[in-house]
Amino acid sequence: DIEMTQSPSSLSASVGDRVTITCRASQNIDNDLNWYQQKSGKAPKFLIYRTSTLQSGVPSRFSGSGSGTDFTLTIGSLQPEDFATYYCQHAVTFGGGTKVEIK
Amino acid sequence: EVQLVESGGMLVQPGGSLTLSCAASGFTFRSYAMSWVRQTAGKGLEWVSGIGLSDSTYYADSVKGRFTVSRDNSKNMMYLHMNSLRAEDTAVFYCVKELSAGFIRWHFDLWGRGTLVTVSS
């Protein structure tokens, strides 16, 4: 089974900061990598699919990149509503999550 | 409005059974594969089961042989029948929809609010 490893598990950042979250697959997954955002007490929200395609309605400050085994989610300028936990996913496997907290 | 609404979660004893339901609205349900994803308290996300258009079914190893997924396209409903429940099945169960019509690609663009299943004596 393919394992998905996210880093860091948590980070502290300020509004306006550029934030990067990394996701590593245990084997080549081409570009089949999705990202979700989950706020406390809410269901996850679909952000990005196939590595870099933004879901409709997702702000352009979010971007995704990578291929093969190494992927990144970048928030260009962190906004107050972006404080949440972010998960990467390949097929049936989710990463462990990265919690973005206020510094 | 496009939405998914889960129901049926409750407290159940170890070894017991439970059926979860998912009511879909606002989209052509019969055209989309669907899945169940669960989340344990304070932990991450785990895909549990999926069902395709032709009733093809898929299960995580952790639930294979104990859980059964089904759908009723005439009622826009999906179900998860859970048997031999264990303490480690305690979780919020989410009903999720595929991004694109057709077969399962595991791109979950719509999530319900979830329903809590607690397995405890």
mmCIF file with all atom_site columns, C-alpha atoms in Angstrom:
data_model
loop_
_atom_site.group_PDB
_atom_site.id
_atom_site.type_symbol
_atom_site.label_atom_id
_atom_site.label_alt_id
_atom_site.label_comp_id
_atom_site.label_asym_id
_atom_site.label_entity_id
_atom_site.label_seq_id
_atom_site.pdbx_PDB_ins_code
_atom_site.Cartn_x
_atom_site.Cartn_y
_atom_site.Cartn_z
_atom_site.occupancy
_atom_site.B_iso_or_equiv
_atom_site.pdbx_formal_charge
_atom_site.auth_seq_id
_atom_site.auth_comp_id
_atom_site.auth_asym_id
_atom_site.auth_atom_id
_atom_site.pdbx_PDB_model_num
ATOM 1   C CA . ASP A 1 1   ? 0.000   0.000  0.000   1.00 0.00 ? 1   ASP A CA 1
ATOM 2   C CA . ILE A 1 2   ? 1.126   3.532  -0.761  1.00 0.00 ? 2   ILE A CA 1
ATOM 3   C CA . GLU A 1 3   ? 1.774   5.672  2.301   1.00 0.00 ? 3   GLU A CA 1
ATOM 4   C CA . MET A 1 4   ? 1.346   9.445  2.338   1.00 0.00 ? 4   MET A CA 1
ATOM 5   C CA . THR A 1 5   ? 3.516   11.453 4.745   1.00 0.00 ? 5   THR A CA 1
ATOM 6   C CA . GLN A 1 6   ? 2.912   15.125 5.437   1.00 0.00 ? 6   GLN A CA 1
ATOM 7   C CA . SER A 1 7   ? 5.293   17.594 7.004   1.00 0.00 ? 7   SER A CA 1
ATOM 8   C CA . PRO A 1 8   ? 5.273   19.431 9.212   1.00 0.00 ? 8   PRO A CA 1
ATOM 9   C CA . SER A 1 9   ? 2.489   18.030 11.382  1.00 0.00 ? 9   SER A CA 1
ATOM 10  C CA . SER A 1 10  ? 1.825   21.552 12.579  1.00 0.00 ? 10  SER A CA 1
ATOM 11  C CA . LEU A 1 11  ? 3.088   25.047 11.999  1.00 0.00 ? 11  LEU A CA 1
ATOM 12  C CA . SER A 1 12  ? 2.539   28.522 13.355  1.00 0.00 ? 12  SER A CA 1
ATOM 13  C CA . ALA A 1 13  ? 2.257   31.442 10.970  1.00 0.00 ? 13  ALA A CA 1
ATOM 14  C CA . SER A 1 14  ? 1.020   34.991 10.809  1.00 0.00 ? 14  SER A CA 1
ATOM 15  C CA . VAL A 1 15  ? -1.536  36.580 8.537   1.00 0.00 ? 15  VAL A CA 1
ATOM 16  C CA . GLY A 1 16  ? 0.209   37.507 5.307   1.00 0.00 ? 16  GLY A CA 1
ATOM 17  C CA . ASP A 1 17  ? 2.851   34.794 5.567   1.00 0.00 ? 17  ASP A CA 1
ATOM 18  C CA . ARG A 1 18  ? 3.624   32.418 2.720   1.00 0.00 ? 18  ARG A CA 1
ATOM 19  C CA . VAL A 1 19  ? 3.027   28.866 3.927   1.00 0.00 ? 19  VAL A CA 1
ATOM 20  C CA . THR A 1 20  ? 4.216   25.637 2.346   1.00 0.00 ? 20  THR A CA 1
ATOM 21  C CA . ILE A 1 21  ? 3.085   22.139 3.308   1.00 0.00 ? 21  ILE A CA 1
ATOM 22  C CA . THR A 1 22  ? 4.808   19.039 1.965   1.00 0.00 ? 22  THR A CA 1
ATOM 23  C CA . CYS A 1 23  ? 3.352   15.648 1.131   1.00 0.00 ? 23  CYS A CA 1
ATOM 24  C CA . ARG A 1 24  ? 5.493   12.661 0.193   1.00 0.00 ? 24  ARG A CA 1
ATOM 25  C CA . ALA A 1 25  ? 4.256   9.413  -1.331  1.00 0.00 ? 25  ALA A CA 1
ATOM 26  C CA . SER A 1 26  ? 6.027   6.126  -0.632  1.00 0.00 ? 26  SER A CA 1
ATOM 27  C CA . GLN A 1 27  ? 6.088   5.425  -4.378  1.00 0.00 ? 27  GLN A CA 1
ATOM 28  C CA . ASN A 1 28  ? 5.472   7.211  -7.653  1.00 0.00 ? 28  ASN A CA 1
ATOM 29  C CA . ILE A 1 29  ? 1.885   8.445  -7.949  1.00 0.00 ? 29  ILE A CA 1
ATOM 30  C CA . ASP A 1 30  ? 2.410   10.641 -11.026 1.00 0.00 ? 30  ASP A CA 1
ATOM 31  C CA . ASN A 1 31  ? 0.165   13.679 -10.442 1.00 0.00 ? 31  ASN A CA 1
ATOM 32  C CA . ASP A 1 32  ? -2.697  11.908 -8.653  1.00 0.00 ? 32  ASP A CA 1
ATOM 33  C CA . LEU A 1 33  ? -2.639  13.999 -5.503  1.00 0.00 ? 33  LEU A CA 1
ATOM 34  C CA . ASN A 1 34  ? -5.451  15.967 -3.870  1.00 0.00 ? 34  ASN A CA 1
ATOM 35  C CA . TRP A 1 35  ? -5.591  18.478 -1.023  1.00 0.00 ? 35  TRP A CA 1
ATOM 36  C CA . TYR A 1 36  ? -8.355  19.164 1.506   1.00 0.00 ? 36  TYR A CA 1
ATOM 37  C CA . GLN A 1 37  ? -8.868  21.820 4.166   1.00 0.00 ? 37  GLN A CA 1
ATOM 38  C CA . GLN A 1 38  ? -10.664 21.030 7.405   1.00 0.00 ? 38  GLN A CA 1
ATOM 39  C CA . LYS A 1 39  ? -11.716 23.604 9.949   1.00 0.00 ? 39  LYS A CA 1
ATOM 40  C CA . SER A 1 40  ? -12.490 22.624 13.511  1.00 0.00 ? 40  SER A CA 1
ATOM 41  C CA . GLY A 1 41  ? -15.789 20.800 13.822  1.00 0.00 ? 41  GLY A CA 1
ATOM 42  C CA . LYS A 1 42  ? -16.451 20.870 10.075  1.00 0.00 ? 42  LYS A CA 1
ATOM 43  C CA . ALA A 1 43  ? -16.209 18.409 7.211   1.00 0.00 ? 43  ALA A CA 1
ATOM 44  C CA . PRO A 1 44  ? -13.170 18.572 4.949   1.00 0.00 ? 44  PRO A CA 1
ATOM 45  C CA . LYS A 1 45  ? -13.331 20.867 1.943   1.00 0.00 ? 45  LYS A CA 1
ATOM 46  C CA . PHE A 1 46  ? -11.934 19.884 -1.463  1.00 0.00 ? 46  PHE A CA 1
ATOM 47  C CA . LEU A 1 47  ? -9.199  22.349 -2.445  1.00 0.00 ? 47  LEU A CA 1
ATOM 48  C CA . ILE A 1 48  ? -6.971  20.984 -5.188  1.00 0.00 ? 48  ILE A CA 1
ATOM 49  C CA . TYR A 1 49  ? -6.969  17.881 -7.398  1.00 0.00 ? 49  TYR A CA 1
ATOM 50  C CA . ARG A 1 50  ? -4.456  16.293 -9.745  1.00 0.00 ? 50  ARG A CA 1
ATOM 51  C CA . THR A 1 51  ? -1.682  18.144 -7.924  1.00 0.00 ? 51  THR A CA 1
ATOM 52  C CA . SER A 1 52  ? -2.429  21.663 -9.128  1.00 0.00 ? 52  SER A CA 1
ATOM 53  C CA . THR A 1 53  ? -6.030  22.125 -10.324 1.00 0.00 ? 53  THR A CA 1
ATOM 54  C CA . LEU A 1 54  ? -7.982  24.399 -8.012  1.00 0.00 ? 54  LEU A CA 1
ATOM 55  C CA . GLN A 1 55  ? -11.516 23.330 -7.220  1.00 0.00 ? 55  GLN A CA 1
ATOM 56  C CA . SER A 1 56  ? -14.141 25.874 -8.224  1.00 0.00 ? 56  SER A CA 1
ATOM 57  C CA . GLY A 1 57  ? -14.396 28.706 -5.715  1.00 0.00 ? 57  GLY A CA 1
ATOM 58  C CA . VAL A 1 58  ? -11.012 28.139 -4.083  1.00 0.00 ? 58  VAL A CA 1
ATOM 59  C CA . PRO A 1 59  ? -9.024  31.383 -3.786  1.00 0.00 ? 59  PRO A CA 1
ATOM 60  C CA . SER A 1 60  ? -6.029  31.785 -6.077  1.00 0.00 ? 60  SER A CA 1
ATOM 61  C CA . ARG A 1 61  ? -3.673  32.229 -3.113  1.00 0.00 ? 61  ARG A CA 1
ATOM 62  C CA . PHE A 1 62  ? -3.794  28.425 -2.868  1.00 0.00 ? 62  PHE A CA 1
ATOM 63  C CA . SER A 1 63  ? -1.562  26.506 -5.256  1.00 0.00 ? 63  SER A CA 1
ATOM 64  C CA . GLY A 1 64  ? -0.231  23.001 -5.596  1.00 0.00 ? 64  GLY A CA 1
ATOM 65  C CA . SER A 1 65  ? 2.819   21.571 -7.286  1.00 0.00 ? 65  SER A CA 1
ATOM 66  C CA . GLY A 1 66  ? 4.930   18.455 -7.578  1.00 0.00 ? 66  GLY A CA 1
ATOM 67  C CA . SER A 1 67  ? 4.995   15.102 -9.315  1.00 0.00 ? 67  SER A CA 1
ATOM 68  C CA . GLY A 1 68  ? 6.075   11.548 -8.690  1.00 0.00 ? 68  GLY A CA 1
ATOM 69  C CA . THR A 1 69  ? 6.578   11.337 -4.936  1.00 0.00 ? 69  THR A CA 1
ATOM 70  C CA . ASP A 1 70  ? 6.974   14.909 -3.694  1.00 0.00 ? 70  ASP A CA 1
ATOM 71  C CA . PHE A 1 71  ? 4.196   17.483 -3.587  1.00 0.00 ? 71  PHE A CA 1
ATOM 72  C CA . THR A 1 72  ? 3.553   20.851 -1.995  1.00 0.00 ? 72  THR A CA 1
ATOM 73  C CA . LEU A 1 73  ? 0.563   22.961 -1.068  1.00 0.00 ? 73  LEU A CA 1
ATOM 74  C CA . THR A 1 74  ? 1.351   26.661 -0.895  1.00 0.00 ? 74  THR A CA 1
ATOM 75  C CA . ILE A 1 75  ? -0.761  29.437 0.557   1.00 0.00 ? 75  ILE A CA 1
ATOM 76  C CA . GLY A 1 76  ? 0.604   32.601 -0.997  1.00 0.00 ? 76  GLY A CA 1
ATOM 77  C CA . SER A 1 77  ? -0.569  35.046 1.662   1.00 0.00 ? 77  SER A CA 1
ATOM 78  C CA . LEU A 1 78  ? -2.171  33.461 4.699   1.00 0.00 ? 78  LEU A CA 1
ATOM 79  C CA . GLN A 1 79  ? -5.591  34.839 5.575   1.00 0.00 ? 79  GLN A CA 1
ATOM 80  C CA . PRO A 1 80  ? -7.467  34.525 8.899   1.00 0.00 ? 80  PRO A CA 1
ATOM 81  C CA . GLU A 1 81  ? -9.889  32.026 7.366   1.00 0.00 ? 81  GLU A CA 1
ATOM 82  C CA . ASP A 1 82  ? -7.009  29.749 6.285   1.00 0.00 ? 82  ASP A CA 1
ATOM 83  C CA . PHE A 1 83  ? -6.174  28.558 9.793   1.00 0.00 ? 83  PHE A CA 1
ATOM 84  C CA . ALA A 1 84  ? -7.162  24.920 9.574   1.00 0.00 ? 84  ALA A CA 1
ATOM 85  C CA . THR A 1 85  ? -5.814  21.418 9.115   1.00 0.00 ? 85  THR A CA 1
ATOM 86  C CA . TYR A 1 86  ? -4.747  20.402 5.617   1.00 0.00 ? 86  TYR A CA 1
ATOM 87  C CA . TYR A 1 87  ? -4.690  16.844 4.287   1.00 0.00 ? 87  TYR A CA 1
ATOM 88  C CA . CYS A 1 88  ? -3.151  15.417 1.158   1.00 0.00 ? 88  CYS A CA 1
ATOM 89  C CA . GLN A 1 89  ? -4.697  12.339 -0.442  1.00 0.00 ? 89  GLN A CA 1
ATOM 90  C CA . HIS A 1 90  ? -3.832  9.793  -3.067  1.00 0.00 ? 90  HIS A CA 1
ATOM 91  C CA . ALA A 1 91  ? -6.612  7.385  -3.994  1.00 0.00 ? 91  ALA A CA 1
ATOM 92  C CA . VAL A 1 92  ? -7.791  5.724  -0.745  1.00 0.00 ? 92  VAL A CA 1
ATOM 93  C CA . THR A 1 93  ? -4.938  7.042  1.416   1.00 0.00 ? 93  THR A CA 1
ATOM 94  C CA . PHE A 1 94  ? -4.846  10.338 3.278   1.00 0.00 ? 94  PHE A CA 1
ATOM 95  C CA . GLY A 1 95  ? -1.824  11.982 4.801   1.00 0.00 ? 95  GLY A CA 1
ATOM 96  C CA . GLY A 1 96  ? -1.718  12.578 8.535   1.00 0.00 ? 96  GLY A CA 1
ATOM 97  C CA . GLY A 1 97  ? -2.577  16.257 8.252   1.00 0.00 ? 97  GLY A CA 1
ATOM 98  C CA . THR A 1 98  ? -0.854  19.575 8.869   1.00 0.00 ? 98  THR A CA 1
ATOM 99  C CA . LYS A 1 99  ? -2.404  21.953 11.351  1.00 0.00 ? 99  LYS A CA 1
ATOM 100 C CA . VAL A 1 100 ? -1.843  25.619 10.516  1.00 0.00 ? 100 VAL A CA 1
ATOM 101 C CA . GLU A 1 101 ? -2.118  27.716 13.670  1.00 0.00 ? 101 GLU A CA 1
ATOM 102 C CA . ILE A 1 102 ? -1.977  31.414 14.419  1.00 0.00 ? 102 ILE A CA 1
ATOM 103 C CA . LYS A 1 103 ? 1.438   32.648 15.532  1.00 0.00 ? 103 LYS A CA 1
ATOM 104 C CA . GLU B 2 1   ? -28.886 22.974 -3.088  1.00 0.00 ? 1   GLU B CA 1
ATOM 105 C CA . VAL B 2 2   ? -26.211 20.353 -3.636  1.00 0.00 ? 2   VAL B CA 1
ATOM 106 C CA . GLN B 2 3   ? -25.819 18.445 -0.401  1.00 0.00 ? 3   GLN B CA 1
ATOM 107 C CA . LEU B 2 4   ? -25.287 15.168 1.382   1.00 0.00 ? 4   LEU B CA 1
ATOM 108 C CA . VAL B 2 5   ? -26.931 14.407 4.699   1.00 0.00 ? 5   VAL B CA 1
ATOM 109 C CA . GLU B 2 6   ? -25.861 11.439 6.804   1.00 0.00 ? 6   GLU B CA 1
ATOM 110 C CA . SER B 2 7   ? -27.942 9.811  9.499   1.00 0.00 ? 7   SER B CA 1
ATOM 111 C CA . GLY B 2 8   ? -28.020 6.726  11.656  1.00 0.00 ? 8   GLY B CA 1
ATOM 112 C CA . GLY B 2 9   ? -25.000 7.240  13.868  1.00 0.00 ? 9   GLY B CA 1
ATOM 113 C CA . MET B 2 10  ? -25.445 6.239  17.491  1.00 0.00 ? 10  MET B CA 1
ATOM 114 C CA . LEU B 2 11  ? -23.978 4.420  20.465  1.00 0.00 ? 11  LEU B CA 1
ATOM 115 C CA . VAL B 2 12  ? -23.721 0.686  19.843  1.00 0.00 ? 12  VAL B CA 1
ATOM 116 C CA . GLN B 2 13  ? -22.164 -2.159 21.823  1.00 0.00 ? 13  GLN B CA 1
ATOM 117 C CA . PRO B 2 14  ? -19.089 -4.032 20.590  1.00 0.00 ? 14  PRO B CA 1
ATOM 118 C CA . GLY B 2 15  ? -20.176 -6.811 18.267  1.00 0.00 ? 15  GLY B CA 1
ATOM 119 C CA . GLY B 2 16  ? -23.327 -4.953 17.340  1.00 0.00 ? 16  GLY B CA 1
ATOM 120 C CA . SER B 2 17  ? -24.664 -3.769 14.013  1.00 0.00 ? 17  SER B CA 1
ATOM 121 C CA . LEU B 2 18  ? -25.666 -0.414 12.609  1.00 0.00 ? 18  LEU B CA 1
ATOM 122 C CA . THR B 2 19  ? -26.755 1.036  9.287   1.00 0.00 ? 19  THR B CA 1
ATOM 123 C CA . LEU B 2 20  ? -25.820 4.522  8.176   1.00 0.00 ? 20  LEU B CA 1
ATOM 124 C CA . SER B 2 21  ? -27.755 6.399  5.510   1.00 0.00 ? 21  SER B CA 1
ATOM 125 C CA . CYS B 2 22  ? -26.753 9.206  3.169   1.00 0.00 ? 22  CYS B CA 1
ATOM 126 C CA . ALA B 2 23  ? -29.387 11.330 1.436   1.00 0.00 ? 23  ALA B CA 1
ATOM 127 C CA . ALA B 2 24  ? -28.174 13.129 -1.670  1.00 0.00 ? 24  ALA B CA 1
ATOM 128 C CA . SER B 2 25  ? -29.803 16.122 -3.325  1.00 0.00 ? 25  SER B CA 1
ATOM 129 C CA . GLY B 2 26  ? -29.074 18.775 -5.921  1.00 0.00 ? 26  GLY B CA 1
ATOM 130 C CA . PHE B 2 27  ? -27.216 16.562 -8.399  1.00 0.00 ? 27  PHE B CA 1
ATOM 131 C CA . THR B 2 28  ? -27.844 13.497 -10.583 1.00 0.00 ? 28  THR B CA 1
ATOM 132 C CA . PHE B 2 29  ? -27.037 10.919 -7.922  1.00 0.00 ? 29  PHE B CA 1
ATOM 133 C CA . ARG B 2 30  ? -27.138 7.919  -10.246 1.00 0.00 ? 30  ARG B CA 1
ATOM 134 C CA . SER B 2 31  ? -24.288 9.386  -12.336 1.00 0.00 ? 31  SER B CA 1
ATOM 135 C CA . TYR B 2 32  ? -21.712 9.586  -9.532  1.00 0.00 ? 32  TYR B CA 1
ATOM 136 C CA . ALA B 2 33  ? -19.690 7.078  -7.576  1.00 0.00 ? 33  ALA B CA 1
ATOM 137 C CA . MET B 2 34  ? -19.901 7.598  -3.837  1.00 0.00 ? 34  MET B CA 1
ATOM 138 C CA . SER B 2 35  ? -17.810 6.734  -0.806  1.00 0.00 ? 35  SER B CA 1
ATOM 139 C CA . TRP B 2 36  ? -17.744 6.686  2.971   1.00 0.00 ? 36  TRP B CA 1
ATOM 140 C CA . VAL B 2 37  ? -14.793 8.275  4.791   1.00 0.00 ? 37  VAL B CA 1
ATOM 141 C CA . ARG B 2 38  ? -14.382 8.205  8.571   1.00 0.00 ? 38  ARG B CA 1
ATOM 142 C CA . GLN B 2 39  ? -12.443 10.268 11.052  1.00 0.00 ? 39  GLN B CA 1
ATOM 143 C CA . THR B 2 40  ? -11.570 9.244  14.580  1.00 0.00 ? 40  THR B CA 1
ATOM 144 C CA . ALA B 2 41  ? -11.509 11.819 17.367  1.00 0.00 ? 41  ALA B CA 1
ATOM 145 C CA . GLY B 2 42  ? -8.422  13.939 17.044  1.00 0.00 ? 42  GLY B CA 1
ATOM 146 C CA . LYS B 2 43  ? -7.060  11.729 14.302  1.00 0.00 ? 43  LYS B CA 1
ATOM 147 C CA . GLY B 2 44  ? -6.937  11.758 10.562  1.00 0.00 ? 44  GLY B CA 1
ATOM 148 C CA . LEU B 2 45  ? -9.111  10.608 7.726   1.00 0.00 ? 45  LEU B CA 1
ATOM 149 C CA . GLU B 2 46  ? -9.649  7.027  6.586   1.00 0.00 ? 46  GLU B CA 1
ATOM 150 C CA . TRP B 2 47  ? -11.468 5.969  3.438   1.00 0.00 ? 47  TRP B CA 1
ATOM 151 C CA . VAL B 2 48  ? -13.843 3.141  4.355   1.00 0.00 ? 48  VAL B CA 1
ATOM 152 C CA . SER B 2 49  ? -15.866 2.065  1.343   1.00 0.00 ? 49  SER B CA 1
ATOM 153 C CA . GLY B 2 50  ? -16.987 3.109  -2.118  1.00 0.00 ? 50  GLY B CA 1
ATOM 154 C CA . ILE B 2 51  ? -19.673 2.191  -4.621  1.00 0.00 ? 51  ILE B CA 1
ATOM 155 C CA . GLY B 2 52  ? -19.642 2.728  -8.361  1.00 0.00 ? 52  GLY B CA 1
ATOM 156 C CA . LEU B 2 53  ? -22.383 3.269  -10.903 1.00 0.00 ? 53  LEU B CA 1
ATOM 157 C CA . SER B 2 54  ? -22.900 -0.412 -11.644 1.00 0.00 ? 54  SER B CA 1
ATOM 158 C CA . ASP B 2 55  ? -22.942 -1.247 -7.939  1.00 0.00 ? 55  ASP B CA 1
ATOM 159 C CA . SER B 2 56  ? -19.303 -2.242 -7.948  1.00 0.00 ? 56  SER B CA 1
ATOM 160 C CA . THR B 2 57  ? -18.139 -2.026 -4.357  1.00 0.00 ? 57  THR B CA 1
ATOM 161 C CA . TYR B 2 58  ? -14.804 -1.344 -2.694  1.00 0.00 ? 58  TYR B CA 1
ATOM 162 C CA . TYR B 2 59  ? -13.670 -1.691 0.912   1.00 0.00 ? 59  TYR B CA 1
ATOM 163 C CA . ALA B 2 60  ? -10.736 -0.835 3.123   1.00 0.00 ? 60  ALA B CA 1
ATOM 164 C CA . ASP B 2 61  ? -9.020  -3.907 4.540   1.00 0.00 ? 61  ASP B CA 1
ATOM 165 C CA . SER B 2 62  ? -10.000 -2.787 8.044   1.00 0.00 ? 62  SER B CA 1
ATOM 166 C CA . VAL B 2 63  ? -13.720 -3.239 7.301   1.00 0.00 ? 63  VAL B CA 1
ATOM 167 C CA . LYS B 2 64  ? -13.778 -5.902 4.584   1.00 0.00 ? 64  LYS B CA 1
ATOM 168 C CA . GLY B 2 65  ? -16.178 -8.682 5.479   1.00 0.00 ? 65  GLY B CA 1
ATOM 169 C CA . ARG B 2 66  ? -17.877 -6.594 8.166   1.00 0.00 ? 66  ARG B CA 1
ATOM 170 C CA . PHE B 2 67  ? -19.244 -3.574 6.269   1.00 0.00 ? 67  PHE B CA 1
ATOM 171 C CA . THR B 2 68  ? -21.467 -3.529 3.179   1.00 0.00 ? 68  THR B CA 1
ATOM 172 C CA . VAL B 2 69  ? -22.120 -0.450 1.044   1.00 0.00 ? 69  VAL B CA 1
ATOM 173 C CA . SER B 2 70  ? -25.199 -0.127 -1.132  1.00 0.00 ? 70  SER B CA 1
ATOM 174 C CA . ARG B 2 71  ? -27.152 2.526  -2.997  1.00 0.00 ? 71  ARG B CA 1
ATOM 175 C CA . ASP B 2 72  ? -30.733 3.128  -4.108  1.00 0.00 ? 72  ASP B CA 1
ATOM 176 C CA . ASN B 2 73  ? -30.691 5.449  -7.102  1.00 0.00 ? 73  ASN B CA 1
ATOM 177 C CA . SER B 2 74  ? -34.496 5.729  -7.088  1.00 0.00 ? 74  SER B CA 1
ATOM 178 C CA . LYS B 2 75  ? -34.292 7.339  -3.652  1.00 0.00 ? 75  LYS B CA 1
ATOM 179 C CA . ASN B 2 76  ? -30.939 9.152  -4.071  1.00 0.00 ? 76  ASN B CA 1
ATOM 180 C CA . MET B 2 77  ? -29.636 7.235  -1.070  1.00 0.00 ? 77  MET B CA 1
ATOM 181 C CA . MET B 2 78  ? -26.453 5.420  -0.094  1.00 0.00 ? 78  MET B CA 1
ATOM 182 C CA . TYR B 2 79  ? -26.145 3.092  2.869   1.00 0.00 ? 79  TYR B CA 1
ATOM 183 C CA . LEU B 2 80  ? -23.398 1.540  4.962   1.00 0.00 ? 80  LEU B CA 1
ATOM 184 C CA . HIS B 2 81  ? -24.362 -1.627 6.790   1.00 0.00 ? 81  HIS B CA 1
ATOM 185 C CA . MET B 2 82  ? -21.892 -2.282 9.593   1.00 0.00 ? 82  MET B CA 1
ATOM 186 C CA . ASN B 2 83  ? -21.623 -5.585 11.438  1.00 0.00 ? 83  ASN B CA 1
ATOM 187 C CA . SER B 2 84  ? -19.322 -6.918 14.150  1.00 0.00 ? 84  SER B CA 1
ATOM 188 C CA . LEU B 2 85  ? -18.526 -3.402 15.273  1.00 0.00 ? 85  LEU B CA 1
ATOM 189 C CA . ARG B 2 86  ? -15.376 -2.818 17.297  1.00 0.00 ? 86  ARG B CA 1
ATOM 190 C CA . ALA B 2 87  ? -14.240 -0.002 19.575  1.00 0.00 ? 87  ALA B CA 1
ATOM 191 C CA . GLU B 2 88  ? -11.807 1.087  16.874  1.00 0.00 ? 88  GLU B CA 1
ATOM 192 C CA . ASP B 2 89  ? -14.733 1.738  14.510  1.00 0.00 ? 89  ASP B CA 1
ATOM 193 C CA . THR B 2 90  ? -15.724 4.685  16.701  1.00 0.00 ? 90  THR B CA 1
ATOM 194 C CA . ALA B 2 91  ? -15.583 7.689  14.378  1.00 0.00 ? 91  ALA B CA 1
ATOM 195 C CA . VAL B 2 92  ? -17.449 10.364 12.509  1.00 0.00 ? 92  VAL B CA 1
ATOM 196 C CA . PHE B 2 93  ? -18.556 8.846  9.214   1.00 0.00 ? 93  PHE B CA 1
ATOM 197 C CA . TYR B 2 94  ? -18.777 11.137 6.193   1.00 0.00 ? 94  TYR B CA 1
ATOM 198 C CA . CYS B 2 95  ? -20.671 10.500 2.975   1.00 0.00 ? 95  CYS B CA 1
ATOM 199 C CA . VAL B 2 96  ? -18.683 11.847 0.028   1.00 0.00 ? 96  VAL B CA 1
ATOM 200 C CA . LYS B 2 97  ? -19.300 12.379 -3.687  1.00 0.00 ? 97  LYS B CA 1
ATOM 201 C CA . GLU B 2 98  ? -16.918 12.012 -6.610  1.00 0.00 ? 98  GLU B CA 1
ATOM 202 C CA . LEU B 2 99  ? -15.907 15.153 -8.477  1.00 0.00 ? 99  LEU B CA 1
ATOM 203 C CA . SER B 2 100 ? -16.711 13.771 -11.920 1.00 0.00 ? 100 SER B CA 1
ATOM 204 C CA . ALA B 2 101 ? -19.492 11.559 -13.189 1.00 0.00 ? 101 ALA B CA 1
ATOM 205 C CA . GLY B 2 102 ? -18.497 7.991  -13.927 1.00 0.00 ? 102 GLY B CA 1
ATOM 206 C CA . PHE B 2 103 ? -16.193 5.607  -12.171 1.00 0.00 ? 103 PHE B CA 1
ATOM 207 C CA . ILE B 2 104 ? -14.399 6.099  -8.850  1.00 0.00 ? 104 ILE B CA 1
ATOM 208 C CA . ARG B 2 105 ? -11.321 8.341  -9.011  1.00 0.00 ? 105 ARG B CA 1
ATOM 209 C CA . TRP B 2 106 ? -11.201 9.197  -5.292  1.00 0.00 ? 106 TRP B CA 1
ATOM 210 C CA . HIS B 2 107 ? -11.613 12.937 -5.875  1.00 0.00 ? 107 HIS B CA 1
ATOM 211 C CA . PHE B 2 108 ? -14.107 13.845 -3.137  1.00 0.00 ? 108 PHE B CA 1
ATOM 212 C CA . ASP B 2 109 ? -15.637 17.219 -3.978  1.00 0.00 ? 109 ASP B CA 1
ATOM 213 C CA . LEU B 2 110 ? -18.709 17.128 -1.726  1.00 0.00 ? 110 LEU B CA 1
ATOM 214 C CA . TRP B 2 111 ? -18.893 16.006 1.895   1.00 0.00 ? 111 TRP B CA 1
ATOM 215 C CA . GLY B 2 112 ? -21.786 15.674 4.278   1.00 0.00 ? 112 GLY B CA 1
ATOM 216 C CA . ARG B 2 113 ? -21.604 16.977 7.842   1.00 0.00 ? 113 ARG B CA 1
ATOM 217 C CA . GLY B 2 114 ? -20.963 13.499 9.187   1.00 0.00 ? 114 GLY B CA 1
ATOM 218 C CA . THR B 2 115 ? -22.653 11.183 11.646  1.00 0.00 ? 115 THR B CA 1
ATOM 219 C CA . LEU B 2 116 ? -21.025 9.915  14.845  1.00 0.00 ? 116 LEU B CA 1
ATOM 220 C CA . VAL B 2 117 ? -20.745 6.213  15.523  1.00 0.00 ? 117 VAL B CA 1
ATOM 221 C CA . THR B 2 118 ? -19.632 5.259  19.022  1.00 0.00 ? 118 THR B CA 1
ATOM 222 C CA . VAL B 2 119 ? -18.842 1.624  19.781  1.00 0.00 ? 119 VAL B CA 1
ATOM 223 C CA . SER B 2 120 ? -18.706 1.082  23.511  1.00 0.00 ? 120 SER B CA 1
ATOM 224 C CA . SER B 2 121 ? -20.195 -1.067 26.243  1.00 0.00 ? 121 SER B CA 1
#
